[in-house]
Coordinates of C-alpha atoms and ligand atoms in Angstrom, one line a residue:
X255 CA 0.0 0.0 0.0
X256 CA 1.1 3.6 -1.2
X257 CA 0.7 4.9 2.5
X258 CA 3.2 7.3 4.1
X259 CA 2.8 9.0 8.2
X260 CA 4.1 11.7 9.7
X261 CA 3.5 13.9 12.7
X262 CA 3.5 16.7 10.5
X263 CA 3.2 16.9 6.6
X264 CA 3.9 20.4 5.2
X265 CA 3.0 21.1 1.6
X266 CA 5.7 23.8 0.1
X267 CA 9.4 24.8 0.6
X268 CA 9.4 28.5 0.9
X269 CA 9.7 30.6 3.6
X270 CA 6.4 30.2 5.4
X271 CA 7.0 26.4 5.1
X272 CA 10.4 26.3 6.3
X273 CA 9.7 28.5 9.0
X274 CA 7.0 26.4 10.5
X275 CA 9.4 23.1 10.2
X276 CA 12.2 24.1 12.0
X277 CA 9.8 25.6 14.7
X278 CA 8.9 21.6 15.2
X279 CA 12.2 20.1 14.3
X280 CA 14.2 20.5 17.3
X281 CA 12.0 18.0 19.1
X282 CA 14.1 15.1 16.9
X283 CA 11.7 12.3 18.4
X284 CA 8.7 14.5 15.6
X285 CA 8.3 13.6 12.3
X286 CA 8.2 16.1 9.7
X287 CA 7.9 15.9 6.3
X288 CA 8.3 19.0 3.9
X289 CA 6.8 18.1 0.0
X290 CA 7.5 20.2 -3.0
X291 CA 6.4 20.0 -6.5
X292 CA 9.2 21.0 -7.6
X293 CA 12.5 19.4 -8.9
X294 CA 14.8 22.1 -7.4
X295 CA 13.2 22.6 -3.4
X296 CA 14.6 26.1 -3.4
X297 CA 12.3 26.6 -6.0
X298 CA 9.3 29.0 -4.8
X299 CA 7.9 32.5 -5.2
X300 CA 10.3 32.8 -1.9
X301 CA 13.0 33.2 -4.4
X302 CA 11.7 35.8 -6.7
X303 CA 11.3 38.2 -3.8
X304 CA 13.8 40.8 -4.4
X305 CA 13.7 43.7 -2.7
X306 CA 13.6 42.4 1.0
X307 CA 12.4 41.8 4.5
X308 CA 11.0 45.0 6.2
X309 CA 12.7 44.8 9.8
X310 CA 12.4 47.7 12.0
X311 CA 15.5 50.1 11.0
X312 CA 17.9 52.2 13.5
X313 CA 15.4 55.6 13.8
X314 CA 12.2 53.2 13.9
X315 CA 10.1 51.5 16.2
X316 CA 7.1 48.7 16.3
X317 CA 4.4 51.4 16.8
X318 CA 5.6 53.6 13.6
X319 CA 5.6 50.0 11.2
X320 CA 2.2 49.2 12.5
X321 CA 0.9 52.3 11.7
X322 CA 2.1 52.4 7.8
X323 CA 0.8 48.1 7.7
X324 CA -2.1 49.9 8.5
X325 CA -2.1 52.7 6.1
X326 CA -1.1 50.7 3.4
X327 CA -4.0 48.6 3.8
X328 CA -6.5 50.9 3.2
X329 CA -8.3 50.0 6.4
X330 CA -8.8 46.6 5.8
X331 CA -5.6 45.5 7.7
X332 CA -6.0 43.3 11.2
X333 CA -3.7 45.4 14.1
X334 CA -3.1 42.3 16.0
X335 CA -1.6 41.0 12.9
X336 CA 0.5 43.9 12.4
X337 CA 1.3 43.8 15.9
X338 CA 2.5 40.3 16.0
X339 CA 4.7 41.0 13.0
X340 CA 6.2 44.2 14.1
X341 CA 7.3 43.1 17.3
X342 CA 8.2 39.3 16.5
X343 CA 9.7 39.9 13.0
X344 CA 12.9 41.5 14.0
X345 CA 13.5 39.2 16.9
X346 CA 13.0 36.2 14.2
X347 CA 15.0 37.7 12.1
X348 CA 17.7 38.1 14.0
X349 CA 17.7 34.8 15.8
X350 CA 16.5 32.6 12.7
X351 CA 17.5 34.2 9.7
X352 CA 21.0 35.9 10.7
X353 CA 22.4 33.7 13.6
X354 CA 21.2 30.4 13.1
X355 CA 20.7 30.4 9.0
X356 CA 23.7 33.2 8.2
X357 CA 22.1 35.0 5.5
X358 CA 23.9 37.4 4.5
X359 CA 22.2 40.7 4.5
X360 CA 24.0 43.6 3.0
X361 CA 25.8 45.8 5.2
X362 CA 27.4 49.3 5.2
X363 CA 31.4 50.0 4.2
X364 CA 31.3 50.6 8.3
X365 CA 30.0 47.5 8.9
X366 CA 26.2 48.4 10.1
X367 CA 23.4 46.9 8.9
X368 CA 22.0 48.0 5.4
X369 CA 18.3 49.2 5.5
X370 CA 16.5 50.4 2.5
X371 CA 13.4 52.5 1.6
X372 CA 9.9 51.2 -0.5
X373 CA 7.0 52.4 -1.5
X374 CA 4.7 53.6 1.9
X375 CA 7.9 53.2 4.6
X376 CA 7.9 56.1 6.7
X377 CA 11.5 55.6 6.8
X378 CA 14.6 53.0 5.7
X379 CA 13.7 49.9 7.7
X380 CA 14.0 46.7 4.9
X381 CA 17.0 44.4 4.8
X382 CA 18.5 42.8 1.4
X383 CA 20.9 41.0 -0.3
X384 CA 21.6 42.9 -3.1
X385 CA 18.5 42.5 -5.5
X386 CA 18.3 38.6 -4.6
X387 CA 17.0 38.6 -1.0
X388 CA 14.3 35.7 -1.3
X389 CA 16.7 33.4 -3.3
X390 CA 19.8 34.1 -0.4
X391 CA 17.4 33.1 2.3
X392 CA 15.8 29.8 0.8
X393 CA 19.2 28.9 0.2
X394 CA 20.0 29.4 3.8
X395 CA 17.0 27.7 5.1
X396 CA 17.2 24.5 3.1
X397 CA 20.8 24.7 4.3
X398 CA 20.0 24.5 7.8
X399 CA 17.1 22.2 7.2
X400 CA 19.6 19.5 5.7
X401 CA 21.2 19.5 10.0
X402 CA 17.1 17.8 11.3
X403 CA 17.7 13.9 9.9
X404 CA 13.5 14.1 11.6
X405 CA 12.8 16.2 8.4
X406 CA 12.3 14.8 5.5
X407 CA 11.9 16.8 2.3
X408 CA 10.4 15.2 -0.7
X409 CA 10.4 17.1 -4.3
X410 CA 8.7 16.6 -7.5
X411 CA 5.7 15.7 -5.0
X412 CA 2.4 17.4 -6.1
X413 CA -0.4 17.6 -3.3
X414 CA -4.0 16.6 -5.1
X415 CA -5.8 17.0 -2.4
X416 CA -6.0 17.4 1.3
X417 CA -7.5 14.4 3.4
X418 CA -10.8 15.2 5.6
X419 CA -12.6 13.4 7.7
X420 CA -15.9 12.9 6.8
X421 CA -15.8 13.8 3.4
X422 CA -12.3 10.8 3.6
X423 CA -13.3 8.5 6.5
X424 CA -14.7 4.7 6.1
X425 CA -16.3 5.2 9.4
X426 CA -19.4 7.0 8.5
X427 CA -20.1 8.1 12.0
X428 CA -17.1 10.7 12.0
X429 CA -20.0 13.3 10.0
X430 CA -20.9 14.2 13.5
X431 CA -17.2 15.6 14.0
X432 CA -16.3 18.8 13.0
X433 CA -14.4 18.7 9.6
X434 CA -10.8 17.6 10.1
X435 CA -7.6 17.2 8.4
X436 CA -5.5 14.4 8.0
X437 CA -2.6 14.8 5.5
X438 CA -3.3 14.5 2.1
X439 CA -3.1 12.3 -1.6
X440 CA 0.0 13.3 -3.2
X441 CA 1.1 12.4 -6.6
X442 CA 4.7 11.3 -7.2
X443 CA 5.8 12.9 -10.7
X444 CA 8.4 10.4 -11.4
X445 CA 5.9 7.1 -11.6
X446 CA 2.4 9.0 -11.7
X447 CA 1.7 7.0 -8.5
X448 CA -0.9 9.0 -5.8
X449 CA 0.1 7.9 -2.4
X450 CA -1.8 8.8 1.0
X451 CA 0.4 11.0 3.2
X452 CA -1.5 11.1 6.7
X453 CA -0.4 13.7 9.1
X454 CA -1.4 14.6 12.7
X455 CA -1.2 18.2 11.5
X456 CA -0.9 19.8 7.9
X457 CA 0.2 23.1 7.1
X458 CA -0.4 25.1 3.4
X459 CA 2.7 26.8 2.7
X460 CA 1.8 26.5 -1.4
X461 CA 2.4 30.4 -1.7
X462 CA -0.1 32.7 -4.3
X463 CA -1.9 32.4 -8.0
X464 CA -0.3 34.9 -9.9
X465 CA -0.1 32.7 -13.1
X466 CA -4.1 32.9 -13.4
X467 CA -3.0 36.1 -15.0
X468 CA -1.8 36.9 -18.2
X469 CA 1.1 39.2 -17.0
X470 CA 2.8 38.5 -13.5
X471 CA 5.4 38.7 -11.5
X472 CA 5.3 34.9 -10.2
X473 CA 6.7 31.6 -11.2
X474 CA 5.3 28.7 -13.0
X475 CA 4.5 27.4 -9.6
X476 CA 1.9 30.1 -8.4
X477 CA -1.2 28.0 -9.3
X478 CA -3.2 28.5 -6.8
X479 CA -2.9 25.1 -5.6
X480 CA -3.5 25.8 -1.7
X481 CA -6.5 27.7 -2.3
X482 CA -8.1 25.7 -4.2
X483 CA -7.5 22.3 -2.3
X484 CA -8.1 24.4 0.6
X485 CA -11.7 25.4 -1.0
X486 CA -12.7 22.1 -2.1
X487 CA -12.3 20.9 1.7
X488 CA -15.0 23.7 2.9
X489 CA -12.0 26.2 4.4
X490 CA -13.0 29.1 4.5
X491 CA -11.3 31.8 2.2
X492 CA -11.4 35.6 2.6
X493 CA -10.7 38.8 0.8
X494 CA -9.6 36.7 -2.5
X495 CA -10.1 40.2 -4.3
X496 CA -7.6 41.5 -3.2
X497 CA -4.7 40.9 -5.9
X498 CA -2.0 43.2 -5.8
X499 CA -0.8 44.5 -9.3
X500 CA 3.1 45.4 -8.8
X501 CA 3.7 48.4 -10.6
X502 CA 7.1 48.0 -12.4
X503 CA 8.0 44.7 -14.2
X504 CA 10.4 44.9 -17.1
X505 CA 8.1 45.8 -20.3
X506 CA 10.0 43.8 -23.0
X507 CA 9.1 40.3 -24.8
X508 CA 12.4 39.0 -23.5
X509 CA 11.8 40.1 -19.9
X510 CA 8.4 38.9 -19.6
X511 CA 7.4 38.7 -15.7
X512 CA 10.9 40.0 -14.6
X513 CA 10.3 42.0 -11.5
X514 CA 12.0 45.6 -11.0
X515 CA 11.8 45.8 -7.4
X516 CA 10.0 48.6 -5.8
X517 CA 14.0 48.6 -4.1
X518 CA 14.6 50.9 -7.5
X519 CA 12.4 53.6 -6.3
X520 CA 13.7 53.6 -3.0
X521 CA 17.0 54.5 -4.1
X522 CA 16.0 57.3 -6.3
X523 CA 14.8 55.6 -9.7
X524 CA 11.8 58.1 -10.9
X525 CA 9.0 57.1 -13.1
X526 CA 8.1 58.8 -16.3
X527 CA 6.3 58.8 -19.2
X528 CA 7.7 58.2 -22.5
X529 CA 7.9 61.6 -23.7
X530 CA 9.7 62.4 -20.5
X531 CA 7.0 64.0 -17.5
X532 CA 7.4 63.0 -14.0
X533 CA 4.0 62.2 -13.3
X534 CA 3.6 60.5 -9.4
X535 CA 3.1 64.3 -8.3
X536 CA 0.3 64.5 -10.0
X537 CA -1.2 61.3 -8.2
X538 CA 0.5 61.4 -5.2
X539 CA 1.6 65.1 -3.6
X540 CA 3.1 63.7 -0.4
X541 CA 4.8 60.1 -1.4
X542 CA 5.3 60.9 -5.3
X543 CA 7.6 58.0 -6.7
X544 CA 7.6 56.4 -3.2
X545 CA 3.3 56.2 -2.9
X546 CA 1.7 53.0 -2.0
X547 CA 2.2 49.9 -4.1
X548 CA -1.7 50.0 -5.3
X549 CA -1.7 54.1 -6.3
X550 CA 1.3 53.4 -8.4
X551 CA 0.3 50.7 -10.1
X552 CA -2.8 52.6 -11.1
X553 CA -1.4 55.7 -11.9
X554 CA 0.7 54.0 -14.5
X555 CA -2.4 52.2 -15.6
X556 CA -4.3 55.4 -16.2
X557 CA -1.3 57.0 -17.6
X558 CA -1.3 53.9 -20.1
X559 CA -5.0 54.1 -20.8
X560 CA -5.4 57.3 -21.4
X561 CA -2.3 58.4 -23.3
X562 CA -1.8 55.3 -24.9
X563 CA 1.5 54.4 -23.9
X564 CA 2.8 50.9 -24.8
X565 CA 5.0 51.3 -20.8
X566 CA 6.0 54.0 -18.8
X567 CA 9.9 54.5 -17.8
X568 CA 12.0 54.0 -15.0
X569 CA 14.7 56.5 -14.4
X570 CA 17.4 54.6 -12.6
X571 CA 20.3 57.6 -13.7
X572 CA 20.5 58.8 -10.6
X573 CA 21.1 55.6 -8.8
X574 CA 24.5 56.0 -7.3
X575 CA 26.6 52.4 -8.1
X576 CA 23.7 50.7 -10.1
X577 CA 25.0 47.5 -10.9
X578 CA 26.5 46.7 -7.2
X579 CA 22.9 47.5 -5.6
X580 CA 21.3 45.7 -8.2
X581 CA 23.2 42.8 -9.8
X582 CA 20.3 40.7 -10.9
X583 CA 18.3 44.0 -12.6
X584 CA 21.6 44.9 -14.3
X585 CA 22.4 41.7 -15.9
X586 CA 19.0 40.9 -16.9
X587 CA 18.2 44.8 -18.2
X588 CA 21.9 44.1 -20.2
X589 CA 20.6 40.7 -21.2
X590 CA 17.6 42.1 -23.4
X591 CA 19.5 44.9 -24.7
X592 CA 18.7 48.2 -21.8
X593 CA 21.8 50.0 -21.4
X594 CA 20.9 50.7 -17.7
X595 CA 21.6 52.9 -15.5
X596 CA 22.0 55.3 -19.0
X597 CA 19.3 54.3 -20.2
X598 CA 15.6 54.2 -18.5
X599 CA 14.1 50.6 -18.3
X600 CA 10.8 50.4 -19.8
X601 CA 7.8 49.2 -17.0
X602 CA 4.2 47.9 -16.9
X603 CA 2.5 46.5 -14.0
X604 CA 1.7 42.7 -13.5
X605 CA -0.2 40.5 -11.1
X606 CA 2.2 40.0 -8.0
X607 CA 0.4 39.3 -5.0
X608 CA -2.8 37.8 -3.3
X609 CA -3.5 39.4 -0.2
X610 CA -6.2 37.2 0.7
X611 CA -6.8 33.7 1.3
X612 CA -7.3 30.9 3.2
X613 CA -8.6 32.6 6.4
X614 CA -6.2 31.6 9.8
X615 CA -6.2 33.2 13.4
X616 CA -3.0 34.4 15.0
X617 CA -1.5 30.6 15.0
X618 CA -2.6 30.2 11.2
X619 CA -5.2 27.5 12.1
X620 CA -8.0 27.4 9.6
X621 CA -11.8 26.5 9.9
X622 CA -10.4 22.9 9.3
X623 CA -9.4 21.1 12.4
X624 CA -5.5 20.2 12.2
X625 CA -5.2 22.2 8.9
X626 CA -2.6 25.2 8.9
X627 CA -2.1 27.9 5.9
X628 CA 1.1 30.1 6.1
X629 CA 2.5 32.3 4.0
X630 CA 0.6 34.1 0.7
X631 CA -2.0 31.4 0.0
X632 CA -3.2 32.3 3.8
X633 CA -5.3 35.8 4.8
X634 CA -4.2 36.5 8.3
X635 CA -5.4 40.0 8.1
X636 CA -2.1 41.6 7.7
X637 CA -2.6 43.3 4.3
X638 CA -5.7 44.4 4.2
X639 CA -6.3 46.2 1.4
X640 CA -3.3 46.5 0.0
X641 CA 0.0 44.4 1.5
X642 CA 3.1 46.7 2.3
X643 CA 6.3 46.4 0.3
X644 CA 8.3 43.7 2.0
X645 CA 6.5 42.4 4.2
X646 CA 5.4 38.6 2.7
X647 CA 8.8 37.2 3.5
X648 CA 7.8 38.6 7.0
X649 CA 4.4 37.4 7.5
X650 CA 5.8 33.9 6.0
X651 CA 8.6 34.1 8.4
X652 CA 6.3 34.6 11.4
X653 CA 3.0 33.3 11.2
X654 CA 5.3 30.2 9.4
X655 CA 7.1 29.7 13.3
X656 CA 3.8 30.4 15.3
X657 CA 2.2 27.6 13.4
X658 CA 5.0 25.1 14.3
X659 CA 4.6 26.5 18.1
X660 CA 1.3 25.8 18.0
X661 CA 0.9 22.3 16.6
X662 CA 4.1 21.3 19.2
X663 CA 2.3 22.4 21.4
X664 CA -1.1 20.9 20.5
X665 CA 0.7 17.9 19.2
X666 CA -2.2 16.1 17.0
X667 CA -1.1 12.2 15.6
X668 CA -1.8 10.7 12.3
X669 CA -4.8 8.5 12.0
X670 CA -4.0 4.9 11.0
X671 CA -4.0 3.9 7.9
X672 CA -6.9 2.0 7.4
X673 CA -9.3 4.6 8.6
X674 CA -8.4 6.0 5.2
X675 CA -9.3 4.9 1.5
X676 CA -6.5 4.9 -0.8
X677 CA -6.5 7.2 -3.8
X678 CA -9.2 6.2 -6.1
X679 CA -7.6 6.7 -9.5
X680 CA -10.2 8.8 -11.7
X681 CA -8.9 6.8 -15.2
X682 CA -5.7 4.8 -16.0
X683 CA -7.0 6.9 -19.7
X684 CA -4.5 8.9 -21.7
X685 CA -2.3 11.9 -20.2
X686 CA -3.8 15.0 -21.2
X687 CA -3.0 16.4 -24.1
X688 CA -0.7 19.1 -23.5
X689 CA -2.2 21.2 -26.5
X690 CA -5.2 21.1 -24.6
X691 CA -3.7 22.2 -21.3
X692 CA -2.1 25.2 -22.8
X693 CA -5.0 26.5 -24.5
X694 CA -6.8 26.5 -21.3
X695 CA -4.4 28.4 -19.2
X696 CA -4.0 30.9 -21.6
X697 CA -8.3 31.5 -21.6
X698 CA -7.6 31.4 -17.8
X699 CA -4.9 34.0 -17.8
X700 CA -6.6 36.3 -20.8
X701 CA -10.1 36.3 -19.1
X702 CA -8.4 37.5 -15.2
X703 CA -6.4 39.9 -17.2
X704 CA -9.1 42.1 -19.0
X705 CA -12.2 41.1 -16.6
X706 CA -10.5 41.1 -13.2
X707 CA -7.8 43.3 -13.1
X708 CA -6.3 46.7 -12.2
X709 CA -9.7 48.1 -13.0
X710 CA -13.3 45.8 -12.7
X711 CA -16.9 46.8 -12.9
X712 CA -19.9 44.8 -12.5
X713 CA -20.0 43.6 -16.8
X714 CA -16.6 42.7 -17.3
X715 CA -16.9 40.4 -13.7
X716 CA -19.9 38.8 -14.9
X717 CA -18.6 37.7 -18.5
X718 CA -15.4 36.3 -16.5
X719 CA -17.7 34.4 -13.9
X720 CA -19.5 32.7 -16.7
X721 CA -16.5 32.3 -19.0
X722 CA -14.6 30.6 -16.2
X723 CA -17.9 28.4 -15.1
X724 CA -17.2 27.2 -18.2
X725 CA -13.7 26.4 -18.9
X726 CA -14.6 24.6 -15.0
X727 CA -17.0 22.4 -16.2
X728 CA -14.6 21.4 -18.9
X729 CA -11.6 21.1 -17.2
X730 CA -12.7 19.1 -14.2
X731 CA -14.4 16.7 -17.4
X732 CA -10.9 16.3 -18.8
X733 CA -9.4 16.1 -15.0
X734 CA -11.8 12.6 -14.5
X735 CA -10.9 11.5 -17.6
X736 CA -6.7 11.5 -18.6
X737 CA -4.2 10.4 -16.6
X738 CA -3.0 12.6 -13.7
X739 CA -0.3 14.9 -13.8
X740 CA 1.2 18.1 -12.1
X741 CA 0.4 20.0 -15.0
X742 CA -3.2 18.8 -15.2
X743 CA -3.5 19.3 -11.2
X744 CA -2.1 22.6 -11.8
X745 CA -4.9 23.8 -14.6
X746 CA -7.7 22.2 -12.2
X747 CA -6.5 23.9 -9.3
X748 CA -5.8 27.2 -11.0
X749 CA -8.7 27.9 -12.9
X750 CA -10.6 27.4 -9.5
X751 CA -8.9 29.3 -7.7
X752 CA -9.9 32.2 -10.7
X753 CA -13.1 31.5 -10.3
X754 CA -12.5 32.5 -6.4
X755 CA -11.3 35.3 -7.1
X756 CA -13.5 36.7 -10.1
X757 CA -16.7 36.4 -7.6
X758 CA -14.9 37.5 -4.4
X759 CA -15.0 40.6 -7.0
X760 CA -18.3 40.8 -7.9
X761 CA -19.6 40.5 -4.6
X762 CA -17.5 43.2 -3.5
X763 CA -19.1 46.2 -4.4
X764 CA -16.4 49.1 -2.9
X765 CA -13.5 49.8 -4.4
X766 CA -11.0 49.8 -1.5
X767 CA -6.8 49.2 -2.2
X768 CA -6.4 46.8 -4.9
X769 CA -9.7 46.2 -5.8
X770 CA -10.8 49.3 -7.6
X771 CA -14.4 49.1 -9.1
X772 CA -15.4 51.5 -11.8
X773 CA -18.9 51.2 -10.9
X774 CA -18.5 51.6 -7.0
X775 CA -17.8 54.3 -4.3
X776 CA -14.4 54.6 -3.0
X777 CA -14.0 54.1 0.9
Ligands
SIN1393 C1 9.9 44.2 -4.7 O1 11.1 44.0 -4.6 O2 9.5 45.3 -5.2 C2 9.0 43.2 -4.3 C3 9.0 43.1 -2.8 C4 7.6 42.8 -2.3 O3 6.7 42.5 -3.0 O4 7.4 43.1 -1.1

């Protein structure tokens, strides 16, 4: 039998995951295991993440951060959430990140600690390694990891869907309990096998969905796989309309989805439009260049619209030592032909982050018994609105640790394996025709684009609801009937987790943050 048990079964290796193993790994009598989908585990949006990890800088303090969490939000944010980050963030940071893990954050020629600025930081307060802060610390992580022989990390290991009790059980009594997790059906890549992974606890750490759009800043792996397993088992899922558009990602066919980090602007780059007119002023007074993430991004959007621009630029002249600060936007800017910092780098904005979610508390439990989320595919409160710059690594980093606290503490075991069926294989038929899957993701990606994106109204959220109804009905008719793979999990799972989002849109009828509706008041 394909059966597999472990205290503690976390799906995804990026920060938030990480975090929340080596909270339970010290106690080497638990049993953790870490799965990825992926062939490389460093592989996650955790390594994309440029710019960096807001900490509290040397003129801050835990009050001030809170208050611009807040701000950015746009009054959606939870305080307690801000709270918890503000004050536990540095410590963990400190203690996890730079003692234990040795990531190492750039520093000044005197030796202090480098802070930088972003967009809606009252002052410098976010640490980096160069441009390539996410990618130095999953590397430190999974370095430290490899030292807990209790952890076992599995890769090219795609979660199909999470294990609940009753909806999973034999025993038919258990639908007088309240809905409970226990692990989850995972498909092996390498044989196409689907074994049962049961887990006294399991924790989400799948990170966002940013490839159910056409244009984004995420990798291939940004399905929206947590969500949507999470949805299928009942969980409930909050403020899924809130996508955050970043506002500058590199605006050539070469460069397609490479981030410019918001890091740019806090060292002086400037935006303007093609013909040459600094135009944040116009939008922003007080912040300009440096406004909130969401004000940006639609300033250049209307700047687009209504001028017709094909991008806007980024002025990067007056960025002292350019290619030490920024290594990775150098080279790649060089790569497709941008003379930078002498010449600007042409910008657009793209899908980058969902600040909803899978709804937790404080200790990212769910409505599902024994089920964590952590990281992007959860909604702890802490964005709101609108998430402030660099603070995702953060939350993962956190909320990742308290969930390890809490299930050592709470310390759930793995029900036995024959309480639970095995995997019932939906057809031994033919693997899907890859043809097929393409077209699919692209209808996905075109319809969240132009229906559900920077700017929505009540027509254009309709016509995606039933043009993604659709594509559902067909896709999860295709999903019974080929083979399974990752790729087919992954078109299942992410045009589900559109449909999530498109009516979390429509039923949201004020345009607060990210979610701007052109036929709705402001608040
Ligand atoms: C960036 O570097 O601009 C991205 C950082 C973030 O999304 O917080």
């Amino acid at each position: 039998m394909r059966a597999v048990s472990a205290d503690v079964l976390v799906i995804g290796a990026g920060i938030a995951g990480l975090s929340c193993a080596l909270a339970l790994a010290r106690d080497r009598g638990r049993r953790v295991v870490v799965i990825t989908r992926e062939e490389d585990p460093e592989e996650s949006t955790t390594r994309y993440a440029q710019g960096g990890i807001a900490a509290l800088g040397p003129e801050d303090s835990a009050e001030l951060f809170v208050e611009d969490i807040l701000r950015a939000g746009a009054g959606l944010s939870l305080r307690r959430a801000a709270e918890i980050v503000a004050t536990e963030g540095p410590k963990l940071i400190r203690e996890l990140l730079m003692e234990q893990a040795r990531v190492p954050f750039d520093r000044t020629p005197e030796g202090d600690l480098h802070y930088t600025r972003e967009g809606a930081h009252s002052l410098p307060r976010v640490l980096h390694v160069g441009d390539r802060t996410g990618a130095a610390i999953a590397q430190a992580l999974h370095a430290l990891l490899k030292g807990f022989p209790n952890v076992e990390l599995v890769t090219r290991a795609t979660a199909v869907d999470l294990i609940t009790f009753p909806h999973h059980a034999r025993d038919p009594l258990t639908v007088y309990d309240p809905i409970t997790c226990h692990g989850a059906y995972v498909l092996k890549q390498e044989t196409g096998q689907v074994y049962t992974y049961l887990a006294g606890a399991t924790v989400l750490a799948t990170g966002g969905l940013g490839r159910i759009y056409r244009y984004t800043t995420n990798p291939p792996g940004a399905r929206g796989d947590g969500l949507a397993m999470a949805h299928r088992a009942g969980a409930r899922v909050i403020n899924a309309e809130y996508i955050q558009f970043h506002p500058t990602t590199l605006a050539v066919p070469e460069g397609e989805n490479f981030l410019i980090s918001e890091a740019v602007r806090g060292e002086g780059g400037r935006l303007l439009t093609p013909d040459g007119r600094h135009f944040m002023e116009e939008y922003a007074p007080k912040w300009g260049d440096l406004a909130p993430r969401d004000v940006v991004a639609r300033a250049i959007h209307r700047e687009l619209t209504l001028h017709g621009y094909p991008y806007v630029l980024l002025d990067v002249s007056g960025i002292k030592d350019f290619e030490r600060r920024f290594p990775t936007i150098y080279a790649k800017c060089r790569e497709v032909g941008i003379d930078v910092p002498r010449v600007p780098i042409p910008v657009v904005p793209a899908a980058h982050y969902s600040c909803g979610g899978v709804w937790t508390d404080e200790w990212g439990r769910t409505t599902i018994r024994n089920l964590y989320a952590v990281g992007e595919v959860a909604c702890t409160g802490l964005h709101g609105a609108n998430r402030l710059a660099s603070t995702s690594l953060l939350e993962g980093l956190v909320f990742g640790a308290r969930a390890g606290r809490d299930i050592a503490k709470t310390n759930p075991k793995p029900v036995r394996e024959d309480q639970v069926p095995p995997w019932e294989y939906p057809t031994d038929g033919a693997p899907a025709d890859p043809a097929l899957i393409h077209r699919d993701w692209r209808s996905i990606q075109y319809t969240m684009w132009y229906y559900v994106g920077l700017s929505r109204d009540a027509h254009r959220l309709s016509r995606a609801i039933r043009d993604l109804r659709h594509l559902w009905e067909d896709i999860v008719d295709f999903y019974r009937r080929a083979r399974l793979t990752d790729e087919l999990l992954g078109l299942r799972n992410g045009v589900q987790a559109a449909l999530v989002v498109a009516e979390a849109a429509w039923h949201n009828r004020t345009s607060r943050g990210v979610h701007l509706r052109e036929d709705a008041p402001t608040r």
